[in-house]
Short mmCIF file of C-alpha atoms in Angstrom, two decimals:
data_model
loop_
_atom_site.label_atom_id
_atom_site.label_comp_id
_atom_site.label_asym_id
_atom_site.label_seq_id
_atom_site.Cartn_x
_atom_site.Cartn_y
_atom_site.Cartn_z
CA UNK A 1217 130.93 116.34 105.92
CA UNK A 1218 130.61 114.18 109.01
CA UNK A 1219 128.36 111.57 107.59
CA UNK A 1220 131.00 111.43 104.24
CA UNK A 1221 134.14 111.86 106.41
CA UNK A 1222 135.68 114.18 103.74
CA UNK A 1223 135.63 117.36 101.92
CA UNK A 1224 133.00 117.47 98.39
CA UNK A 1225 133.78 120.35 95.73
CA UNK A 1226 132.06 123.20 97.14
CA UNK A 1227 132.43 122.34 100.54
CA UNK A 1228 132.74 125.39 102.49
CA UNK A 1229 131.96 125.28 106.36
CA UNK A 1230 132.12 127.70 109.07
CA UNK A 1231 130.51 129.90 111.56
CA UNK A 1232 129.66 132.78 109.09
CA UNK A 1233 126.52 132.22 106.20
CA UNK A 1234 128.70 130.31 103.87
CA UNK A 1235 127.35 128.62 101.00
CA UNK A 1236 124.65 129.86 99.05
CA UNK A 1237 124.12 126.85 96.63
CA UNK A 1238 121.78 124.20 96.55
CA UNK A 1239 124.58 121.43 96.58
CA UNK A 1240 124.15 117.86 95.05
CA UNK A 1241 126.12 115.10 96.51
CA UNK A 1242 126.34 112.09 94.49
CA UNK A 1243 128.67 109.24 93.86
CA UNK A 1244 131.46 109.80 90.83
CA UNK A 1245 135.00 107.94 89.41
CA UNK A 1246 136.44 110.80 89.99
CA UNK A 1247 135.90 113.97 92.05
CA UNK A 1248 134.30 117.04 90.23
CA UNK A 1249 131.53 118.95 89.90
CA UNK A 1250 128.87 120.03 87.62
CA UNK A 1251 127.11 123.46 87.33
CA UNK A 1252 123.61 124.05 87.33
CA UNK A 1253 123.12 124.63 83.72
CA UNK A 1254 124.86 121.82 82.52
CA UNK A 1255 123.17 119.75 85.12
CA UNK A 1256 119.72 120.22 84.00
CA UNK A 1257 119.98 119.38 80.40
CA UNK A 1258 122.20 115.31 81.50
CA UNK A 1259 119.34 112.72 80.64
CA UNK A 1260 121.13 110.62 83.62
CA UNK A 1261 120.65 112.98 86.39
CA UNK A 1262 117.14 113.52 87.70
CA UNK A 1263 116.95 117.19 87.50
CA UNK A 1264 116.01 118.43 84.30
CA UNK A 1265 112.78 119.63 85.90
CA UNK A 1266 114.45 121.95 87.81
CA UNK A 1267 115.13 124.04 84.52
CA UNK A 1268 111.36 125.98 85.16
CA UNK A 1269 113.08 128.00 88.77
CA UNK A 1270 115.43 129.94 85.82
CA UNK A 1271 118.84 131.14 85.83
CA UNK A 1272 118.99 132.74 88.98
CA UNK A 1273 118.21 129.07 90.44
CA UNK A 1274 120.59 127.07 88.18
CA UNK A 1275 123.44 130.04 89.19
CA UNK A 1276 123.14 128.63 92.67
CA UNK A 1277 122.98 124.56 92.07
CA UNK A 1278 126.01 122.23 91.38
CA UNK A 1279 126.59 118.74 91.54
CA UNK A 1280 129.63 116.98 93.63
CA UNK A 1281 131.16 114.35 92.49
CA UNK A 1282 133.50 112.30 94.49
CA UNK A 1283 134.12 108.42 94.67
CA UNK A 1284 132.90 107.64 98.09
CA UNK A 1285 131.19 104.69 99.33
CA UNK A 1286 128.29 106.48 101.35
CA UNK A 1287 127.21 107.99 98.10
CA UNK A 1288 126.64 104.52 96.47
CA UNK A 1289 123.52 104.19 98.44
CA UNK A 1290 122.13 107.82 99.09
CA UNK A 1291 122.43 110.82 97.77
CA UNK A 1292 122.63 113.96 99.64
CA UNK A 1293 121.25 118.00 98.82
CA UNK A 1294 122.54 120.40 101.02
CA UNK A 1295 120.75 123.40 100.93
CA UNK A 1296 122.23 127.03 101.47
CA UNK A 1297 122.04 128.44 104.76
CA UNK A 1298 118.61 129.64 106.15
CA UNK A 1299 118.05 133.37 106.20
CA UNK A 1300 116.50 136.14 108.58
CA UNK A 1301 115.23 139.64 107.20
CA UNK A 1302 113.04 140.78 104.57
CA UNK A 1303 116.40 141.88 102.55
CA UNK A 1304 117.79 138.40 102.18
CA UNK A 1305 114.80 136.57 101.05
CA UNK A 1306 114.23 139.18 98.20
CA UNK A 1307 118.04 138.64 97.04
CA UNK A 1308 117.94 135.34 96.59
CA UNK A 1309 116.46 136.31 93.18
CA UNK A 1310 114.27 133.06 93.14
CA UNK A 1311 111.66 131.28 94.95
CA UNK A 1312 113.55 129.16 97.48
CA UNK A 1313 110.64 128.25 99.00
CA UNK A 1314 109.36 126.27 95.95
CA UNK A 1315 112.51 124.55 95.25
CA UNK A 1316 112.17 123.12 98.47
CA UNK A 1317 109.46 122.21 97.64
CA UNK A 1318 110.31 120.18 94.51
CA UNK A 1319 113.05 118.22 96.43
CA UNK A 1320 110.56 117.42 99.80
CA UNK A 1321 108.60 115.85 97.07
CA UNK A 1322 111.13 113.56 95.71
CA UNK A 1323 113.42 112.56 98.90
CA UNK A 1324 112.93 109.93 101.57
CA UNK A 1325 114.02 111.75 104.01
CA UNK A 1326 114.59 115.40 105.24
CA UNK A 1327 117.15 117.13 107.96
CA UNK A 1328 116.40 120.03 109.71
CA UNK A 1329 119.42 120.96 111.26
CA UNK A 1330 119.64 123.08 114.77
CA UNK A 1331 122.19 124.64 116.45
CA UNK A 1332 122.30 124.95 120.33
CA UNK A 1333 123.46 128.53 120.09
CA UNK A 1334 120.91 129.64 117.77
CA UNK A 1335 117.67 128.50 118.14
CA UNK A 1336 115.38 131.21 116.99
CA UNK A 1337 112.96 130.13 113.80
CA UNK A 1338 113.34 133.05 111.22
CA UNK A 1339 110.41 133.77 108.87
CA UNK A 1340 112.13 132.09 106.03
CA UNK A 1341 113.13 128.87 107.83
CA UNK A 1342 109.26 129.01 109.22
CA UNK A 1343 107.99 129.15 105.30
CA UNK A 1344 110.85 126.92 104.16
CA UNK A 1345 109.30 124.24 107.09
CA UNK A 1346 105.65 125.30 105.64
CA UNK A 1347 106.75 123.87 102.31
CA UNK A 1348 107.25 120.65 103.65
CA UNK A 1349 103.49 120.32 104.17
CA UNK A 1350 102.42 116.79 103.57
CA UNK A 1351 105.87 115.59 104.14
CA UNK A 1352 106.09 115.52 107.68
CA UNK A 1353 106.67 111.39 107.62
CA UNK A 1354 110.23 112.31 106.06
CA UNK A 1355 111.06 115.46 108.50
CA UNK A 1356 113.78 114.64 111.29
CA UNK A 1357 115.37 117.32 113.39
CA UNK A 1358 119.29 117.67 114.46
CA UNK A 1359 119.99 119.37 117.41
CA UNK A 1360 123.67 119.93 116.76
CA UNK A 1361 126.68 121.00 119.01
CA UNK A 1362 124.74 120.02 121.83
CA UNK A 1363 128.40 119.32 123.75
CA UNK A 1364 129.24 123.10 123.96
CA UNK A 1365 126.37 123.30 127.07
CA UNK A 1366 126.21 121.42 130.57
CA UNK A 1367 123.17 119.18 130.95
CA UNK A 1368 121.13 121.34 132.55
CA UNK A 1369 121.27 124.32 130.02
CA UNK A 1370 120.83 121.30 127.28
CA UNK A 1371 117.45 120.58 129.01
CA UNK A 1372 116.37 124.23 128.66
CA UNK A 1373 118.14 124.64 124.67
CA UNK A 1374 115.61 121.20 124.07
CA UNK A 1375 112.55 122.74 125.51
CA UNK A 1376 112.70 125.77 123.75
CA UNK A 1377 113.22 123.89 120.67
CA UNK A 1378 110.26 121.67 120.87
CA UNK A 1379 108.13 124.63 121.82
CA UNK A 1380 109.76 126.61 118.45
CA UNK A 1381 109.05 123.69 116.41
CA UNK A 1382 105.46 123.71 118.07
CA UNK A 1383 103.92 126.95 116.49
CA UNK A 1384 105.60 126.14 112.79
CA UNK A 1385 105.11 122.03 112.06
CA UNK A 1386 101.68 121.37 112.85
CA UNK A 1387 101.57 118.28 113.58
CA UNK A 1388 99.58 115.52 116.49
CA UNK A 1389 102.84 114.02 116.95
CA UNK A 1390 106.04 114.79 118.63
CA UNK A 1391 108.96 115.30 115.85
CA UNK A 1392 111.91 112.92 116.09
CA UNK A 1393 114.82 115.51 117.63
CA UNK A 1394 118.44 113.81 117.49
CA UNK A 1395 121.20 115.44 120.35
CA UNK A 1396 124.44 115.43 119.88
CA UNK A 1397 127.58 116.81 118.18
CA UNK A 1398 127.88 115.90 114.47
CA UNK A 1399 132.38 116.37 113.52
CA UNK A 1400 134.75 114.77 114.48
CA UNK A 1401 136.55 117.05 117.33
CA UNK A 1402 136.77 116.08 120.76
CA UNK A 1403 133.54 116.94 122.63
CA UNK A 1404 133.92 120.11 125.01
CA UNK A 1405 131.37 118.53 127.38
CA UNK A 1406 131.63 114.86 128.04
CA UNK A 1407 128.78 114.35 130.84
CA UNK A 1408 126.59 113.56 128.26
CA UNK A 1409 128.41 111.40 125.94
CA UNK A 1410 126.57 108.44 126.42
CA UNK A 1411 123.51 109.52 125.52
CA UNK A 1412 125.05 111.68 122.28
CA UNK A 1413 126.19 108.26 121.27
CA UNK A 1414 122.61 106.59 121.76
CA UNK A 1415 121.36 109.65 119.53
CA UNK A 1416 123.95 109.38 116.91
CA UNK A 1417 123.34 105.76 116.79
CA UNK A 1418 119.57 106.09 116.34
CA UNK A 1419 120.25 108.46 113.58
CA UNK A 1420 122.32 106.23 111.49
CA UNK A 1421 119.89 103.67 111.76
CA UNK A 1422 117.53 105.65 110.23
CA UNK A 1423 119.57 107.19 107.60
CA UNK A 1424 120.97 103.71 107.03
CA UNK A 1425 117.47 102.05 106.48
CA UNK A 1426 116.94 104.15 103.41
CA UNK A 1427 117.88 102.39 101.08
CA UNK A 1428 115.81 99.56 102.05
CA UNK A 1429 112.94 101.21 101.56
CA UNK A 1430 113.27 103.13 98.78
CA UNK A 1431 110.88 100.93 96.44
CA UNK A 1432 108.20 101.18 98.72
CA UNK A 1433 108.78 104.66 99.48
CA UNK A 1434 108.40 105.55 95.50
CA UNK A 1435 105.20 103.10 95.16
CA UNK A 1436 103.84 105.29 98.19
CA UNK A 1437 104.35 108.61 96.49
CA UNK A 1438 102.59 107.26 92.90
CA UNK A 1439 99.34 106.58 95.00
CA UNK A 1440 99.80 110.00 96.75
CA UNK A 1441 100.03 111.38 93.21
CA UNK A 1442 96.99 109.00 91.43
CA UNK A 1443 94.84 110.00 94.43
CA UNK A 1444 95.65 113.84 94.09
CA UNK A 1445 95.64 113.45 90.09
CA UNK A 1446 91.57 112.00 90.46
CA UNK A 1447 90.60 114.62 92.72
CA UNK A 1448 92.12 117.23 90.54
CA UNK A 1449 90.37 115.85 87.64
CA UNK A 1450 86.77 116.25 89.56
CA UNK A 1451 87.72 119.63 90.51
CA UNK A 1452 88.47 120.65 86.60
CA UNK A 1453 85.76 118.91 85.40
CA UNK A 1454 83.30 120.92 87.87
CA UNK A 1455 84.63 124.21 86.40
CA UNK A 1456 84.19 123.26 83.37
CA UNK A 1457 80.32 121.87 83.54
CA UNK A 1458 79.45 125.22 85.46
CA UNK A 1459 80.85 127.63 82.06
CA UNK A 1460 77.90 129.67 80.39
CA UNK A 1461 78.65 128.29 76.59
CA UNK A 1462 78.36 132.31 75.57
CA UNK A 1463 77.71 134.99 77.59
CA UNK A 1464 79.32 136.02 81.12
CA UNK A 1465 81.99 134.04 80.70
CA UNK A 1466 84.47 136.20 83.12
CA UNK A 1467 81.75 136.99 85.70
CA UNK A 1468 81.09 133.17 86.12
CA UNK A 1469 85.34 132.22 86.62
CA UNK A 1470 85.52 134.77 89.23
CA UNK A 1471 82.45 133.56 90.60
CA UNK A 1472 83.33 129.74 90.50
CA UNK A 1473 87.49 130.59 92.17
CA UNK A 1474 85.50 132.52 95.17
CA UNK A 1475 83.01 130.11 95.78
CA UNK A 1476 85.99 127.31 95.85
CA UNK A 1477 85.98 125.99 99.20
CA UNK A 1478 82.16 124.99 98.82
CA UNK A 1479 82.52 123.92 95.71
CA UNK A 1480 85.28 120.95 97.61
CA UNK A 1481 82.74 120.53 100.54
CA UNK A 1482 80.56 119.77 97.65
CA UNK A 1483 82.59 116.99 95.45
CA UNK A 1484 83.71 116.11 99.08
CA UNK A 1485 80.29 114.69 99.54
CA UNK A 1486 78.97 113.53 95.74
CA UNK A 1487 82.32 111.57 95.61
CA UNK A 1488 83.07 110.32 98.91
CA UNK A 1489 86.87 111.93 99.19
CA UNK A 1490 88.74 112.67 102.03
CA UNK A 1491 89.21 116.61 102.79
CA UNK A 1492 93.05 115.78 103.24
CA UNK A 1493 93.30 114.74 99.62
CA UNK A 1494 92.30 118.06 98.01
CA UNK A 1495 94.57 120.81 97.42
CA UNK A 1496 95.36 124.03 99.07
CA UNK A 1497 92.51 126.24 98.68
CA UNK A 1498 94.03 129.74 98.30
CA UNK A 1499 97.36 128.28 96.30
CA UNK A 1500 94.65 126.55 93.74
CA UNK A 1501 92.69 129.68 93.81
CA UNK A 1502 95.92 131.94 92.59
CA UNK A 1503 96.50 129.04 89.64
CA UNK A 1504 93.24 129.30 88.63
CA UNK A 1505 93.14 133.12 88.06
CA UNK A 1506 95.17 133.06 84.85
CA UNK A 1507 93.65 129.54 83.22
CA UNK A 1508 90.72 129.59 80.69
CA UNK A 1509 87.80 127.55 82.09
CA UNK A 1510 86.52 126.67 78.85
CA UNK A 1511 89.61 124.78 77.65
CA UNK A 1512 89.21 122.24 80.51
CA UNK A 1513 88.03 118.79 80.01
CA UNK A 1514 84.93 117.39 80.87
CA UNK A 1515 84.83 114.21 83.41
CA UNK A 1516 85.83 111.11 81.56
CA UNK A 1517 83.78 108.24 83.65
CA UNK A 1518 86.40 105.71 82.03
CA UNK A 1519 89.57 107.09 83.21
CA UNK A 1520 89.05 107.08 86.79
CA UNK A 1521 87.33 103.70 87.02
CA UNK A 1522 91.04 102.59 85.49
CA UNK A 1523 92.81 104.66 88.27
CA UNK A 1524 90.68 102.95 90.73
CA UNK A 1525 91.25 99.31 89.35
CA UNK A 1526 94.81 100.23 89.32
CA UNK A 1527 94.30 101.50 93.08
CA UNK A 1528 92.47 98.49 94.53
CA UNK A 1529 94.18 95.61 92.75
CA UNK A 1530 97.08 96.20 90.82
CA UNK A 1531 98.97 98.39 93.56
CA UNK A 1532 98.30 95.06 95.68
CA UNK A 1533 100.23 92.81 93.73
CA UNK A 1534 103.02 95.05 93.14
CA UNK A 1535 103.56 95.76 96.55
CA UNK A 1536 103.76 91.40 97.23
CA UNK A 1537 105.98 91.28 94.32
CA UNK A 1538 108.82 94.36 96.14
CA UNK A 1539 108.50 92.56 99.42
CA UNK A 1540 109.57 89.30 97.23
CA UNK A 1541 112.21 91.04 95.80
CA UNK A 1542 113.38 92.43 99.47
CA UNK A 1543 113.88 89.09 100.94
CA UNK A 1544 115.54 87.88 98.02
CA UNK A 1545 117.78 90.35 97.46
CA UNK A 1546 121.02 91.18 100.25
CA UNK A 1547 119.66 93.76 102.87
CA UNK A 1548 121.13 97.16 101.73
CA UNK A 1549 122.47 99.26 104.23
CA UNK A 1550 124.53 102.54 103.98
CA UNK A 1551 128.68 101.50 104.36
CA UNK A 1552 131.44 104.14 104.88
CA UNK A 1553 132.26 107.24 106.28
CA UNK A 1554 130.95 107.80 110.22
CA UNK A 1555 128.73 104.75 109.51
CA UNK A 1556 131.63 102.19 109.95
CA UNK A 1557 132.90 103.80 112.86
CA UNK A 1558 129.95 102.51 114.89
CA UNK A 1559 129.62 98.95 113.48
CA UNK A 1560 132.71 96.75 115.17
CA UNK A 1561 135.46 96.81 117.80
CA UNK A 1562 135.59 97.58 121.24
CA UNK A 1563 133.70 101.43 120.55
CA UNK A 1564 130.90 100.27 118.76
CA UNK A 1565 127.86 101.40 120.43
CA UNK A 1566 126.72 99.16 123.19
CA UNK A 1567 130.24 97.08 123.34
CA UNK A 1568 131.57 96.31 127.11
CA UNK A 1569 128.10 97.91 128.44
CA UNK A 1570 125.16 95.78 129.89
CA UNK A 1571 125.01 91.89 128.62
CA UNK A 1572 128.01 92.60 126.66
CA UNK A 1573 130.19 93.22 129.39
CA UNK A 1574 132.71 90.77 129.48
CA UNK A 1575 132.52 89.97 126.63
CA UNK A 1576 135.99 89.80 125.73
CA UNK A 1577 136.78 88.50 129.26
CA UNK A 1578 138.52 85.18 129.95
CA UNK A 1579 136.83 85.46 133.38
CA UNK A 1580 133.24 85.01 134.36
CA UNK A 1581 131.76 88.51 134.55
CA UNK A 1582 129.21 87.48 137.42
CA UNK A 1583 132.57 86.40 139.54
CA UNK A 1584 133.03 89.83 140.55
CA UNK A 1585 129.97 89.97 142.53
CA UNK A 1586 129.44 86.61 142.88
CA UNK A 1587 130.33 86.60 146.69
CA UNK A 1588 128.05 89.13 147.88
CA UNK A 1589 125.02 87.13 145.78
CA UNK A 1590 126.42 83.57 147.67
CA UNK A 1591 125.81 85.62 150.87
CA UNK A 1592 122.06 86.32 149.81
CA UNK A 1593 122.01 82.73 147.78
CA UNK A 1594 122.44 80.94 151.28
CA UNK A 1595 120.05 83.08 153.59
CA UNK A 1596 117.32 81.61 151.07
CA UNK A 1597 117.62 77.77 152.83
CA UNK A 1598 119.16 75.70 149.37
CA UNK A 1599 118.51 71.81 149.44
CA UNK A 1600 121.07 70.26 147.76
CA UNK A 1601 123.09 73.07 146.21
CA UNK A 1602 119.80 74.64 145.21
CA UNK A 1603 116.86 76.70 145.80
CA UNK A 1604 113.66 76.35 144.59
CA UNK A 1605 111.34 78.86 142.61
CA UNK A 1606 109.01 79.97 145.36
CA UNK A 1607 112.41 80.93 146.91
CA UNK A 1608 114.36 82.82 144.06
CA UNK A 1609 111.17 84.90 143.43
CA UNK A 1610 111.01 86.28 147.06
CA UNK A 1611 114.42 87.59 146.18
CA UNK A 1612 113.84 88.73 142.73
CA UNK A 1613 110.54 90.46 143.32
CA UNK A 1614 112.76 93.23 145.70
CA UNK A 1615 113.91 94.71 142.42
CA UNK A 1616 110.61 96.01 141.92
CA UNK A 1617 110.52 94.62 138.34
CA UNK A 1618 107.46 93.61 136.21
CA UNK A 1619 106.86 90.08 136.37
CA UNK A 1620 107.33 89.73 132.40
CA UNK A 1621 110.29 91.20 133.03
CA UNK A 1622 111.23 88.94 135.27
CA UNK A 1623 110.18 85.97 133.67
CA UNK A 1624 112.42 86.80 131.39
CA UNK A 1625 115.43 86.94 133.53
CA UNK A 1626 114.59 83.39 135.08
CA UNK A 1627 114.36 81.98 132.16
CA UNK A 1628 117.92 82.73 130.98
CA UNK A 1629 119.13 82.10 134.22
CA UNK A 1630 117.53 78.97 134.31
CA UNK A 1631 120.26 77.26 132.40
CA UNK A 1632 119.53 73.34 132.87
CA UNK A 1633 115.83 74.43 133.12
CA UNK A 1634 115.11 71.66 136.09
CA UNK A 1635 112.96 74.69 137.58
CA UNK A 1636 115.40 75.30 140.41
CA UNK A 1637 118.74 77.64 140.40
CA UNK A 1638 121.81 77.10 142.12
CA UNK A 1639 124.58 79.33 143.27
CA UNK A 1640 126.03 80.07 139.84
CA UNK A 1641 122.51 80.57 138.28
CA UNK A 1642 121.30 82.57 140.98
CA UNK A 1643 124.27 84.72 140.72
CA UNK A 1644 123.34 85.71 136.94
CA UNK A 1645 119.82 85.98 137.62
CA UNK A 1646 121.11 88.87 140.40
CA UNK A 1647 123.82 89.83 137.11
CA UNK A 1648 120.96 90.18 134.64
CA UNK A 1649 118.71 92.16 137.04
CA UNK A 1650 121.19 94.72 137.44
CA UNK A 1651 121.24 94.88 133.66
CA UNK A 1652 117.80 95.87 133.70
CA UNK A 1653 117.83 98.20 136.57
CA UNK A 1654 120.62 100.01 134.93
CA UNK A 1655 118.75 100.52 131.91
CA UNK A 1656 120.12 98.52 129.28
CA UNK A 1657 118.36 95.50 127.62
CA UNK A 1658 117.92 91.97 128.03
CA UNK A 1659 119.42 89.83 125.48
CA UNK A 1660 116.85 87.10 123.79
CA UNK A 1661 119.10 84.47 124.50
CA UNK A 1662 121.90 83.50 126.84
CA UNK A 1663 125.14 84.74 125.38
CA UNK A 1664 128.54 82.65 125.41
CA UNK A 1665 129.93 84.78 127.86
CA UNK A 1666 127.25 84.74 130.34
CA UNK A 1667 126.52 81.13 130.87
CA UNK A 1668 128.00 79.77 133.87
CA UNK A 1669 131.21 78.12 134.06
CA UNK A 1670 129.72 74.43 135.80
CA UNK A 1671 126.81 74.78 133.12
CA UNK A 1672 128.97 74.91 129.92
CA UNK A 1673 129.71 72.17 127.39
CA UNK A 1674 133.20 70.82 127.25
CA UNK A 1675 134.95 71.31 124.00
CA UNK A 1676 135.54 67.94 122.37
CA UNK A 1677 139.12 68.13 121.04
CA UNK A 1678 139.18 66.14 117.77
CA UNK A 1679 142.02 63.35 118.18
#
């Protein structure tokens, strides 16, 4: 609802469990929406595998239509609300978990949404993060209504979070949390609003980069799928070599499913693979139990010398010819809703706030302080107007900056670049050091703005 800016059939928010659907958000003339049923069966919709969950599923899924521009590039499923208690679970009358499961598969990127107030990791939302397993490069966490606490009890609401997130997403790495406070009300706590608007920022940038890399993403999960397909085929094969032809046919399955785990370690070593690529153990144990090992195909030598051609050489050149297409093609970004909101005029993120500032001024920003830098500009002995390097950098080392850092800052103040600043130079070196110290960036080159008024180019007026 924030990202869209408007209400979507079905909508229903509020502090209660309210929807119970698996919702479908997708672009449309006009605004509508589509039950599960019918949903399935449309050859133009990409859901018609979703028909094996059964009607207690397809009950529970719809598709919103609506004509809004967001939706042209991404598409959004919101899920039903996460439950807590045995009872629940059970009366959900299908297995969420799995349906999950299909969609973690097939999206580029998933949500995990937080609130401040309740932070607690039920036993479904701890299996519902379990079936994301493998598809931890597309999780990104929301830690919503973060402006209904002060800073300090924010601190303590994050750290609990990241150790919650700890026990359930294994994972090396540190997962991406974003703060802030996703509608469109006035915040309740405004110490932090800077930083909600850095965090809000950094989300749409991600969400908006989508798009982009869509093609690759799909190219990425065909590999994942060859590589797992190959494996499986070893696996089958294995099974099927180790039958009796006659006798003790049942002994031998039960046999071959408990001796599984060696029998990877095994094909692990004959065919050089990576432990990572085989599957579960125990969930290909339970889909073995009700298969007949004598129906499975033998190892054909053939077949996986083509997936391995394709694998080595072919996925090479199709991944030169999507970067062609990329930098041919317009970059495509997510427009509308919240995502304009942040792109131009004066509250655009970052506008009137470190090298901006002053942007919009007809005075020189640096004039404000300029005096107090003249004052410092003179105790450093100029000749001519100006002082030299050696004399600047005794000054400019008391910030305690790196010396890349700056290097960088004498170089844009630097304007003529005769190695030497004078008073107006030396007053935006001082300018741009502040910059830094107050923690925004440097900008790669001088902007209009900045450059000082004796070092800027006349306008010719054309007669």
């Amino acid at each position: 609802r924030y990202l869209l800016e408007q209400d979507f059939p079905g909508m229903r928010i509020g502090p209660e469990p309210t929807t119970d659907s698996f919702i479908a958000v997708m672009y449309g003339d006009s605004e509508g929406s589509v039950p599960g049923n019918a949903l399935v069966v449309d050859p133009k919709k990409p859901f018609r595998k979703l028909s094996r969950f059964g009607n207690a599923f397809l009950n529970r899924f719809m598709c919103s239509q609506l004509p809004n521009q967001v939706l042209k590039s991404i598409s959004i499923i919101d899920s039903p609300g996460i439950l807590s208690g045995e009872k629940q679970r059970i009366s959900r009358g299908y297995d969420f978990c799995q349906v999950l499961q299909w969609f973690a598969e097939r999206v580029d990127r998933i949500i995990l949404l937080f609130d401040a107030h309740k932070l607690d990791i039920s036993d479904e939302f701890s299996e519902a993060i379990k079936s994301f397993r493998g598809q931890d490069d597309k999780i990104r966490v929301v830690l919503n209504k973060a402006d209904q606490v002060d800073t300090q009890q924010l601190m303590r609401v994050y750290g609990a979070l990241m150790w919650s997130l700890g026990k359930v997403i294994n994972t090396p790495e540190v997962l991406r949390v974003y703060i802030g406070s996703f509608w469109a009300h006035p915040l309740q706590n405004t110490e932090n609003r800077r930083l909600f608007e850095a965090e809000a920022q950094d989300l749409f940038k991600d969400i908006q980069s989508l798009p982009q890399k869509a093609a690759v993403r799909k190219l990425n999960d065909l590999i994942k799928r060859a590589r797992l397909a190959k494996v499986h085929a070893y696996i089958i094969s294995y099974l099927k070599k180790e039958m009796p032809s006659v006798f003790g046919k049942e002994n031998k399955k039960k046999e071959l499913i408990s001796r599984l785990p060696e029998i990877y370690t095994q094909l692990q070593r004959e065919y050089h693979i990576s432990a990572g690529d085989f599957p579960e153990v125990q969930k290909m144990q339970e889909l073995l139990e009700t298969c007949d090992f004598t129906k499975f195909h033998s190892l054909k030598p053939k077949l996986i010398e083509a997936v391995d051609n394709m694998l080595a050489n072919k996925i090479a050149s199709l991944m030169s010819l999507i970067r062609q297409e990329e930098s041919n093609m317009p970059t495509q970004i997510v427009h509308g809703g919240a995502f304009d909101g942040t792109m131009a005029g004066p509250f655009g993120h970052g506008y009137g706030e470190g090298a901006k500032e002053g942007a919009d001024e007809e005075e020189w920003v640096v004039a404000k302080d300029k005096p107090a830098y003249d004052e410092i500009f003179y105790t450093l002995s100029p000749i001519n107007g100006k002082i030299s390097g050696i004399s600047a950098k005794k000054e400019m080392v008391t910030s305690k900056l790196p010396n890349s850092v700056l290097g960088k800052i004498w170089k844009l103040a630097d304007c003529d670049g005769d190695g030497m600043l004078d008073d107006e130079e030396f007053a935006l070196a001082k300018h741009l050091i502040k910059i830094k110290l107050d923690g925004y960036e440097l900008p790669g080159t001088l902007p209009p703005h900045l450059v000082p008024p004796s070092h800027r180019k006349p306008l010719q007026i054309a007669e």
